[in-house]
Tab-separated table of N, CA and C in Angstrom:
chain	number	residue	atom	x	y	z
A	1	UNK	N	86.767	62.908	146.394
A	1	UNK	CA	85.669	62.001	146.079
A	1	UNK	C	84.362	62.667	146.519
A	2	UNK	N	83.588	62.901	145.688
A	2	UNK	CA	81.954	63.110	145.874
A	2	UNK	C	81.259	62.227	146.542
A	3	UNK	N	79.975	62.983	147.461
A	3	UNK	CA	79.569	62.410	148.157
A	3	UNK	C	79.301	60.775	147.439
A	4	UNK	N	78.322	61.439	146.688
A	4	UNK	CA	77.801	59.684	145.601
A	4	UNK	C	78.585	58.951	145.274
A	5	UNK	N	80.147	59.294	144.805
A	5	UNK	CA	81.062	58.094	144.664
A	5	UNK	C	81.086	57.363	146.014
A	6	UNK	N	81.284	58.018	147.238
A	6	UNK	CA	81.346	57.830	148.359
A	6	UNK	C	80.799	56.945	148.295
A	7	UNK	N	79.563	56.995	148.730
A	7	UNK	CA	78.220	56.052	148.779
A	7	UNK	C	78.021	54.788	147.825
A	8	UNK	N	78.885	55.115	146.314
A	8	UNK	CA	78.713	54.005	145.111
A	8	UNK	C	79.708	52.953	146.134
A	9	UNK	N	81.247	53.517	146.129
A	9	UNK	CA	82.205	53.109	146.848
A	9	UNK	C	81.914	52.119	148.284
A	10	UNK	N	80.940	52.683	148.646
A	10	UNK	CA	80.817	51.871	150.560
A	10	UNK	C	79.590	50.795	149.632
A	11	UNK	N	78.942	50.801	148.572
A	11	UNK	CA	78.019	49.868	148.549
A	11	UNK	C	78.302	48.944	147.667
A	12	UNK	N	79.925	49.142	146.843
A	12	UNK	CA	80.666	47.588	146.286
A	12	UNK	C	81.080	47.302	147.223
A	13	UNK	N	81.978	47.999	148.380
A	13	UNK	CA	82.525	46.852	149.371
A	13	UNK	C	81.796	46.320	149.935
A	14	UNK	N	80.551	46.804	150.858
A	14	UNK	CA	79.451	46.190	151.569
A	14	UNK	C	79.367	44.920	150.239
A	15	UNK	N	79.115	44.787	149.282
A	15	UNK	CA	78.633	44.180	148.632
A	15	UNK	C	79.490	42.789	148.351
A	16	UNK	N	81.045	43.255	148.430
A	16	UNK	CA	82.106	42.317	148.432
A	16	UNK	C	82.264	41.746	149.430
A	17	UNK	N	82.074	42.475	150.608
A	17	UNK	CA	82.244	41.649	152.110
A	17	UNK	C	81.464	40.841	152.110
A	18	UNK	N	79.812	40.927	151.535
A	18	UNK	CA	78.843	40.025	151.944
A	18	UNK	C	78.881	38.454	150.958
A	19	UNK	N	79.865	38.776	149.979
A	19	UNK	CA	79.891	38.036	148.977
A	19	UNK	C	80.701	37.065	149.648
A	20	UNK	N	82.144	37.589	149.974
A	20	UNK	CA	83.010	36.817	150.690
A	20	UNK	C	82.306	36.239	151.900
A	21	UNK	N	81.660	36.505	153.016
A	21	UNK	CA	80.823	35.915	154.011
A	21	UNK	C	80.263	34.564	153.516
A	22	UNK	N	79.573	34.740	152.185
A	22	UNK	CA	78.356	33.783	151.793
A	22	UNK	C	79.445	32.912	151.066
A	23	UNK	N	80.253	33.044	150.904
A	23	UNK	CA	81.700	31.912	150.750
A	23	UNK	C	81.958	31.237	151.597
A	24	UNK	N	82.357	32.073	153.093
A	24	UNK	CA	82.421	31.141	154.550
A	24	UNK	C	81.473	30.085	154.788
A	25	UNK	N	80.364	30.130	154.283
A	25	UNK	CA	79.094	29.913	155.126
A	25	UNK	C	79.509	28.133	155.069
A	26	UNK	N	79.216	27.434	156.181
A	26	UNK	CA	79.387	25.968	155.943
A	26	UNK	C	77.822	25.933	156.005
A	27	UNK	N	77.810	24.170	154.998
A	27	UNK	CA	76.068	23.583	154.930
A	27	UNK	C	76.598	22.530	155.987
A	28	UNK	N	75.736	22.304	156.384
A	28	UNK	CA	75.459	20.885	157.330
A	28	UNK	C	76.373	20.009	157.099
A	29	UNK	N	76.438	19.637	155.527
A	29	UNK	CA	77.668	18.838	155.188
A	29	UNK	C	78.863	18.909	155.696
A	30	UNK	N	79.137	20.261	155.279
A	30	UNK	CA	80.895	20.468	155.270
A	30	UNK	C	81.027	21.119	157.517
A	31	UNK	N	79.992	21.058	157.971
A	31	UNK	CA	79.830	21.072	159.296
A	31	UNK	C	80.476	19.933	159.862
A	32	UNK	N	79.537	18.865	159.416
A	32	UNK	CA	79.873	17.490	159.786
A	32	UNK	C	81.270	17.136	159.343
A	33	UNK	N	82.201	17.825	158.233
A	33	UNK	CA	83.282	16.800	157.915
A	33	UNK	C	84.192	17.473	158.701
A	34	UNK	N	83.869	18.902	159.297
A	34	UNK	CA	84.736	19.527	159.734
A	34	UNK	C	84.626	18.739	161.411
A	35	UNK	N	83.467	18.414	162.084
A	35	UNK	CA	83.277	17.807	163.648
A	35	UNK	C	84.082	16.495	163.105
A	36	UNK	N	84.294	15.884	162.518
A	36	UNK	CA	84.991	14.841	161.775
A	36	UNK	C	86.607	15.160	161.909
A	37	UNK	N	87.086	16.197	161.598
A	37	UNK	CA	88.228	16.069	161.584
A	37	UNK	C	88.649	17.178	163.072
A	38	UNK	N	87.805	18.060	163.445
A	38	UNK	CA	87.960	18.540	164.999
A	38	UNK	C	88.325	17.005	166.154
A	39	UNK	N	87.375	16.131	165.805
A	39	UNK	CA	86.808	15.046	166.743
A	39	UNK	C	88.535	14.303	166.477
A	40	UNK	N	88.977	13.734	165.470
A	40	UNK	CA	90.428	13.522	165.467
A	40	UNK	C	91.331	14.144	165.646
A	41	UNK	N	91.575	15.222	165.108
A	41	UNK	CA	92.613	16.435	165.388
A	41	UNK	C	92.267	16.213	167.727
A	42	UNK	N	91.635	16.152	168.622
A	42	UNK	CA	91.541	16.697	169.344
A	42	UNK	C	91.118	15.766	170.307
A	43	UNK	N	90.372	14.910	169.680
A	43	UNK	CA	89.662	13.855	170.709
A	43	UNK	C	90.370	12.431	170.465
A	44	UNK	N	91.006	12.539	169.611
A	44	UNK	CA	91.492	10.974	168.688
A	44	UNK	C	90.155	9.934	168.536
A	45	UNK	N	89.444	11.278	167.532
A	45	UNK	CA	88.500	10.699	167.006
A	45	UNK	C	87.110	10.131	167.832
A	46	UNK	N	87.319	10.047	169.430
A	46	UNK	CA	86.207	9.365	169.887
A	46	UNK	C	85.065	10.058	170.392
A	47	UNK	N	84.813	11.311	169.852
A	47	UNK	CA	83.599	11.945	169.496
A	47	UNK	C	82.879	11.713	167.967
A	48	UNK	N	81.900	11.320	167.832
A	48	UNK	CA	81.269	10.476	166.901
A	48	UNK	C	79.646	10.912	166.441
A	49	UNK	N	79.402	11.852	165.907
A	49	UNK	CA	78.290	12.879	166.028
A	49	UNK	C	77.379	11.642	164.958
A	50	UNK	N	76.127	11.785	164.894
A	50	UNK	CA	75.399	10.307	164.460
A	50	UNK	C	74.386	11.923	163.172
A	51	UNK	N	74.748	13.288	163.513
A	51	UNK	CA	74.442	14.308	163.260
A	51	UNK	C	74.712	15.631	163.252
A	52	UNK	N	75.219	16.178	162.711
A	52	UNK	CA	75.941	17.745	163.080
A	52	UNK	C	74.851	19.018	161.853
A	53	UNK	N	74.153	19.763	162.965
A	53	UNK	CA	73.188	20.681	161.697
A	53	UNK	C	73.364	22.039	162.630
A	54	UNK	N	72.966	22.967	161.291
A	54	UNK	CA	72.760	24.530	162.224
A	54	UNK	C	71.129	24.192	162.038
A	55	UNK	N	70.992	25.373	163.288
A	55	UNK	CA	69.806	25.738	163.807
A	55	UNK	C	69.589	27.098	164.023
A	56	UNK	N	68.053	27.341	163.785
A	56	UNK	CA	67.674	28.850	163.774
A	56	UNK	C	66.842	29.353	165.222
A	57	UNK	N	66.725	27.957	165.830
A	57	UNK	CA	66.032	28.320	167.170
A	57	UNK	C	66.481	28.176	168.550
A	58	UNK	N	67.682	28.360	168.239
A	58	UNK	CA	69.002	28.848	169.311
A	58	UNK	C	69.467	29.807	169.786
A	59	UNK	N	68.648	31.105	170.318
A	59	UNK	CA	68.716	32.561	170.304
A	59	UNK	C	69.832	32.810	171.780
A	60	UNK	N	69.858	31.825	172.583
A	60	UNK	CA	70.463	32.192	174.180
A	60	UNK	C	71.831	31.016	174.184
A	61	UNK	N	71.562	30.226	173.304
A	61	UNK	CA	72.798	29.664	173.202
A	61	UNK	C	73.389	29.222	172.106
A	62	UNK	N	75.043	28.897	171.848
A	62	UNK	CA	76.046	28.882	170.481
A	62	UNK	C	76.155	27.647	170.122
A	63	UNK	N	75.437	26.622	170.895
A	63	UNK	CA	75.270	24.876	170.155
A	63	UNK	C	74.942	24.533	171.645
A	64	UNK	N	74.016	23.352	171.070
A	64	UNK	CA	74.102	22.174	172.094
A	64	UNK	C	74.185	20.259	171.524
A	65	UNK	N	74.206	19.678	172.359
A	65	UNK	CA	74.289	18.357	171.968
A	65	UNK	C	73.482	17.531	172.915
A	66	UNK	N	73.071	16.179	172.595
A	66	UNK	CA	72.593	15.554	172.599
A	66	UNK	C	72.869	13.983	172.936
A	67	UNK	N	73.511	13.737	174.006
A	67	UNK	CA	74.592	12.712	173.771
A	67	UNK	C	74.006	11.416	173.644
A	68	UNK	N	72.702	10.958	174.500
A	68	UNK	CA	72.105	9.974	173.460
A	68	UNK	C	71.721	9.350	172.259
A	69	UNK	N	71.405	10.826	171.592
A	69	UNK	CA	71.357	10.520	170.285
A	69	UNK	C	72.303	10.866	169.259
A	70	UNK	N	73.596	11.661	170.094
A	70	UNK	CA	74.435	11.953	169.029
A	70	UNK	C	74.378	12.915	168.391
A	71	UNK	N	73.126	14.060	168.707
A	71	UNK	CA	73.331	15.135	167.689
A	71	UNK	C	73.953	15.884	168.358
A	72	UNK	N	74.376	17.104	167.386
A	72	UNK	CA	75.081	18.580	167.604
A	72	UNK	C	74.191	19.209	166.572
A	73	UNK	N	73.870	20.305	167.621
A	73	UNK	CA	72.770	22.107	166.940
A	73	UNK	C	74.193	22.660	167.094
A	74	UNK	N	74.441	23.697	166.331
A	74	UNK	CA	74.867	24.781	165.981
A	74	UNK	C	74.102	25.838	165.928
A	75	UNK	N	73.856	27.170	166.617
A	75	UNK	CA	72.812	28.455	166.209
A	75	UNK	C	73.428	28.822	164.569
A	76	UNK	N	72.883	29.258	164.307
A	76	UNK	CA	72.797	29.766	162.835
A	76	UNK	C	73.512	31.336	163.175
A	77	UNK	N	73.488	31.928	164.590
A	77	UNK	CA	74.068	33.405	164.790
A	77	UNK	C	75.645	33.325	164.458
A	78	UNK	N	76.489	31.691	164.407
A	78	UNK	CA	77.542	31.801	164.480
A	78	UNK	C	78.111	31.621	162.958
A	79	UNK	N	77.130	31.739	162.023
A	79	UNK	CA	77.117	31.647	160.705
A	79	UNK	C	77.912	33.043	160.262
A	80	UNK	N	79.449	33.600	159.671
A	80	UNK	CA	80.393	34.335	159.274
A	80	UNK	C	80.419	34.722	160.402
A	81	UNK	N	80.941	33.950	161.566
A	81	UNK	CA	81.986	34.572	162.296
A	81	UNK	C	83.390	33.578	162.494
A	82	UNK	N	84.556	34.350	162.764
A	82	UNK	CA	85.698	33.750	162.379
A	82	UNK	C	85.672	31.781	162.465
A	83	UNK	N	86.503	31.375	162.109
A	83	UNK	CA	86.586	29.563	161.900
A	83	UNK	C	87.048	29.235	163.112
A	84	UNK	N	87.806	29.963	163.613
A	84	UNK	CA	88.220	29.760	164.833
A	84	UNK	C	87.148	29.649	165.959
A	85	UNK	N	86.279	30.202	165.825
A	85	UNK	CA	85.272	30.609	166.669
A	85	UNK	C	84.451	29.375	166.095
A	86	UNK	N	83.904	28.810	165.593
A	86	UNK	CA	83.084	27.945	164.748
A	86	UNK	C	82.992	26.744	165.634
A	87	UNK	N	84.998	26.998	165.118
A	87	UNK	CA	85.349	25.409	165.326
A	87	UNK	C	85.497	25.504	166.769
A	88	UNK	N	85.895	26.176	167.824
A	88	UNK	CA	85.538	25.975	168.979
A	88	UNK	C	84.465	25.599	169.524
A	89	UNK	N	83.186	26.558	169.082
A	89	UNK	CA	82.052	25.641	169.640
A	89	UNK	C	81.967	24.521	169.454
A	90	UNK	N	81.945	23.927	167.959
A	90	UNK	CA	81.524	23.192	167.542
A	90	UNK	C	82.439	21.688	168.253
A	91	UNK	N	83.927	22.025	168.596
A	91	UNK	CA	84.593	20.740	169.793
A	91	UNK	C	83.877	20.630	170.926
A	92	UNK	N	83.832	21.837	171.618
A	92	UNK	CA	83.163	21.778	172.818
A	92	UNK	C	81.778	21.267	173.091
A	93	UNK	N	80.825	21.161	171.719
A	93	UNK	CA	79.803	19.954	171.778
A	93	UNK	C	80.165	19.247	171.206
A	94	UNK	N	81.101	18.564	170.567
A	94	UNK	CA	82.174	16.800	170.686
A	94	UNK	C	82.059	16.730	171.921
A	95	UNK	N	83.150	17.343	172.383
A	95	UNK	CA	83.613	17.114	174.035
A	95	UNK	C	82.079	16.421	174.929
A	96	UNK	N	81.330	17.688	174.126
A	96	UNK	CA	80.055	16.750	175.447
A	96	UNK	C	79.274	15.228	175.270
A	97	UNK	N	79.728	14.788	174.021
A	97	UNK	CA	79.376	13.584	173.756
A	97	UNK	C	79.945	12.858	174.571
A	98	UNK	N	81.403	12.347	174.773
A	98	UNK	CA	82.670	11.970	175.612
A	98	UNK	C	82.000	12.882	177.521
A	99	UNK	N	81.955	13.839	178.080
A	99	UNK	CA	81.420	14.345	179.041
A	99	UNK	C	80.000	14.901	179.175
A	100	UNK	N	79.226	14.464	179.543
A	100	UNK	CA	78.042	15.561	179.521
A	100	UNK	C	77.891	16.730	180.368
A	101	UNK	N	79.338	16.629	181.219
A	101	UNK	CA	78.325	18.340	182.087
A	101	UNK	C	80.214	19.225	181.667
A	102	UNK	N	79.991	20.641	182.341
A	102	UNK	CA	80.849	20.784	182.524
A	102	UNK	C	82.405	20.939	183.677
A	103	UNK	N	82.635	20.264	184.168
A	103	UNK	CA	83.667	19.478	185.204
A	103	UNK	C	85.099	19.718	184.577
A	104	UNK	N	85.940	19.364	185.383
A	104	UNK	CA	87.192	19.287	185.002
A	104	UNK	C	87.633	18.408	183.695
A	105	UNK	N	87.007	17.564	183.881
A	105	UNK	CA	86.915	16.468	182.594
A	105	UNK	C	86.964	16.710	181.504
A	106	UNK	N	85.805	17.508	181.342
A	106	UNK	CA	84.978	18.164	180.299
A	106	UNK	C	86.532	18.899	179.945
A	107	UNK	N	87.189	19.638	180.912
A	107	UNK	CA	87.602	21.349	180.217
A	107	UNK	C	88.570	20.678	179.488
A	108	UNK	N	88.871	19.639	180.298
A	108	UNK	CA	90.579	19.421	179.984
A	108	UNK	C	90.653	18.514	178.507
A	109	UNK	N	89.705	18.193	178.198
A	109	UNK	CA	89.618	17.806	176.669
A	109	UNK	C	89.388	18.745	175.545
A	110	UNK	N	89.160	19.953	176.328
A	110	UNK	CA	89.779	21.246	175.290
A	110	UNK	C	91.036	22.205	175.705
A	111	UNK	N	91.882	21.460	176.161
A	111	UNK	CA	93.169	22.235	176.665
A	111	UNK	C	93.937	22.055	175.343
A	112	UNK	N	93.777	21.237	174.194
A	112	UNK	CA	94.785	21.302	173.578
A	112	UNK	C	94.192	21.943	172.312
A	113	UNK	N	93.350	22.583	172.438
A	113	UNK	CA	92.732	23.157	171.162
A	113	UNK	C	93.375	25.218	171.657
A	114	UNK	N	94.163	25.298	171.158
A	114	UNK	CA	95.198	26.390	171.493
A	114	UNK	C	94.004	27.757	171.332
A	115	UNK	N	93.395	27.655	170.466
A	115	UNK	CA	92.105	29.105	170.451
A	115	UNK	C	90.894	29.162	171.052
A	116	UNK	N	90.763	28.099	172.097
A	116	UNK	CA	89.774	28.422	173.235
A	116	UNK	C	89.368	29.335	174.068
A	117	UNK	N	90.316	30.339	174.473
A	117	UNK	CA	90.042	31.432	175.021
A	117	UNK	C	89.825	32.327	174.317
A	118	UNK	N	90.748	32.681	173.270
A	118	UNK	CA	90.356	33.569	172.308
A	118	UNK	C	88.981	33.681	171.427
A	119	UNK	N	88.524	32.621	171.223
A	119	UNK	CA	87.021	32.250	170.691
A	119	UNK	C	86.130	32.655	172.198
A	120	UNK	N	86.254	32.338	173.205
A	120	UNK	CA	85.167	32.400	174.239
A	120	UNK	C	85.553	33.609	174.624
A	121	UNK	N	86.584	34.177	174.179
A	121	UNK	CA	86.408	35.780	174.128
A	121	UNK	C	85.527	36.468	173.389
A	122	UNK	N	85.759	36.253	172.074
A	122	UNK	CA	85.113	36.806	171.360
A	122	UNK	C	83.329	36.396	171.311
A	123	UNK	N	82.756	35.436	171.267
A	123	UNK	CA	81.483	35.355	171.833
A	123	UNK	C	81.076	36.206	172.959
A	124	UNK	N	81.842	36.159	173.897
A	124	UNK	CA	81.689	37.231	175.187
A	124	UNK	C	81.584	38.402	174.970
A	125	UNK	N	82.552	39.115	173.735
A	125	UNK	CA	82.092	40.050	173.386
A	125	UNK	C	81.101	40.491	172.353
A	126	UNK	N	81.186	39.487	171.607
A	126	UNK	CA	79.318	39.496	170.533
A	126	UNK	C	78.370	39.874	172.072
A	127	UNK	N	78.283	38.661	172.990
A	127	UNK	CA	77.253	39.255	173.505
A	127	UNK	C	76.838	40.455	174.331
A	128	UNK	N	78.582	40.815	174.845
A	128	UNK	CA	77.838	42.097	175.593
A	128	UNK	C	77.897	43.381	174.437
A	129	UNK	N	78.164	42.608	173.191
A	129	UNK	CA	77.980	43.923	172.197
A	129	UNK	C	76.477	44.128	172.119
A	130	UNK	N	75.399	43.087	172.101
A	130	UNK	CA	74.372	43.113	172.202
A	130	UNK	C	73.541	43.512	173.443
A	131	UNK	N	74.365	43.891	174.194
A	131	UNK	CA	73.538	44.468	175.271
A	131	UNK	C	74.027	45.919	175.408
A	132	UNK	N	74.500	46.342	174.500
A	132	UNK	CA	74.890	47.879	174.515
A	132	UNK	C	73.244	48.694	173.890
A	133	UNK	N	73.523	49.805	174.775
A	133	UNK	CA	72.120	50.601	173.971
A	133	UNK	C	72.242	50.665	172.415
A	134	UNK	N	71.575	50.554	171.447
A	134	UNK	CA	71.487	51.221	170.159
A	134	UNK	C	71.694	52.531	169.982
A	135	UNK	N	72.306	52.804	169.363
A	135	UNK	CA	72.492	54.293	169.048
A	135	UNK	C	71.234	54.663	167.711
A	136	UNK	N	71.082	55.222	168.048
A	136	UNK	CA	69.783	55.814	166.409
A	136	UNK	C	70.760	56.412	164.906
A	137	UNK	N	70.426	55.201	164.443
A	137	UNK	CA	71.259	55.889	163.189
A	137	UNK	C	70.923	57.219	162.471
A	138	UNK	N	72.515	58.069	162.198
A	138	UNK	CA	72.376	59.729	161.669
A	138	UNK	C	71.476	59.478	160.020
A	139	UNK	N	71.044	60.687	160.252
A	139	UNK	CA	69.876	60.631	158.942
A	139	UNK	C	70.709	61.480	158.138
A	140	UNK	N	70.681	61.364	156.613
A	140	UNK	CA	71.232	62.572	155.623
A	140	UNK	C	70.418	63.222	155.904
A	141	UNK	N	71.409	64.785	155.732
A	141	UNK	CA	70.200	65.717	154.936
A	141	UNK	C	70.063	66.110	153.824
């Protein structure tokens, strides 16, 4: 394969991956039906969001909530990363409707959501991926 097929080659898949991504993507809607069926699957239902939206001005943290008023933020950073990961955050601000801090209380209403660690793994490692130096990307010649 020539260089340029090369290059044609890496810029349909780039192009297919991003396609498939923008497939994942949930709207606000399908956010909410999903805290809807997290909140039963997990809480038996008695998390009750009055609001569930992403947000773009969430840079230091992966959601918060609101338990007076019932909302849940979502950051918009967690937009195509695995469902698993999604949907974890997205219980763990249920959970804080039902608890507001985090206590024993709090945890143990995500003990039965089986991919909790594995999701707060992987955030852990998004972020210390972001604290790695940049490397300077190689230039053609």
């Amino acid at each position: 394969m020539s260089e340029a097929e090369e290059r044609r080659w890496v810029t349909v898949m780039l192009d297919k991956l991003a396609a498939q991504e923008s497939k994942r993507m949930l709207g606000d809607g399908e956010l909410a039906e999903r805290a809807e069926r997290l909140s039963g699957q997990y809480l038996d239902g008695r998390a009750r969001p009055a609001s569930v939206r992403w947000v773009t001005n969430q840079n230091t943290r992966w959601g918060s909530c609101t338990p007076a008023e019932g909302s849940i933020r979502l950051s918009h950073r967690l937009q195509g990363m695995p469902e698993y990961v999604i949907d974890y955050v997205l219980l763990h601000e249920l959970a804080h409707l039902l608890v507001p801090g985090h206590g024993p209380r709090f945890w143990s209403l995500l003990e039965s959501y089986a991919r909790t660690e594995r999701a707060r793994g992987y955030l852990e490692g998004v972020v210390a991926a972001d604290r790695l130096p940049h490397l300077p990307v190689a230039r053609e010649e």
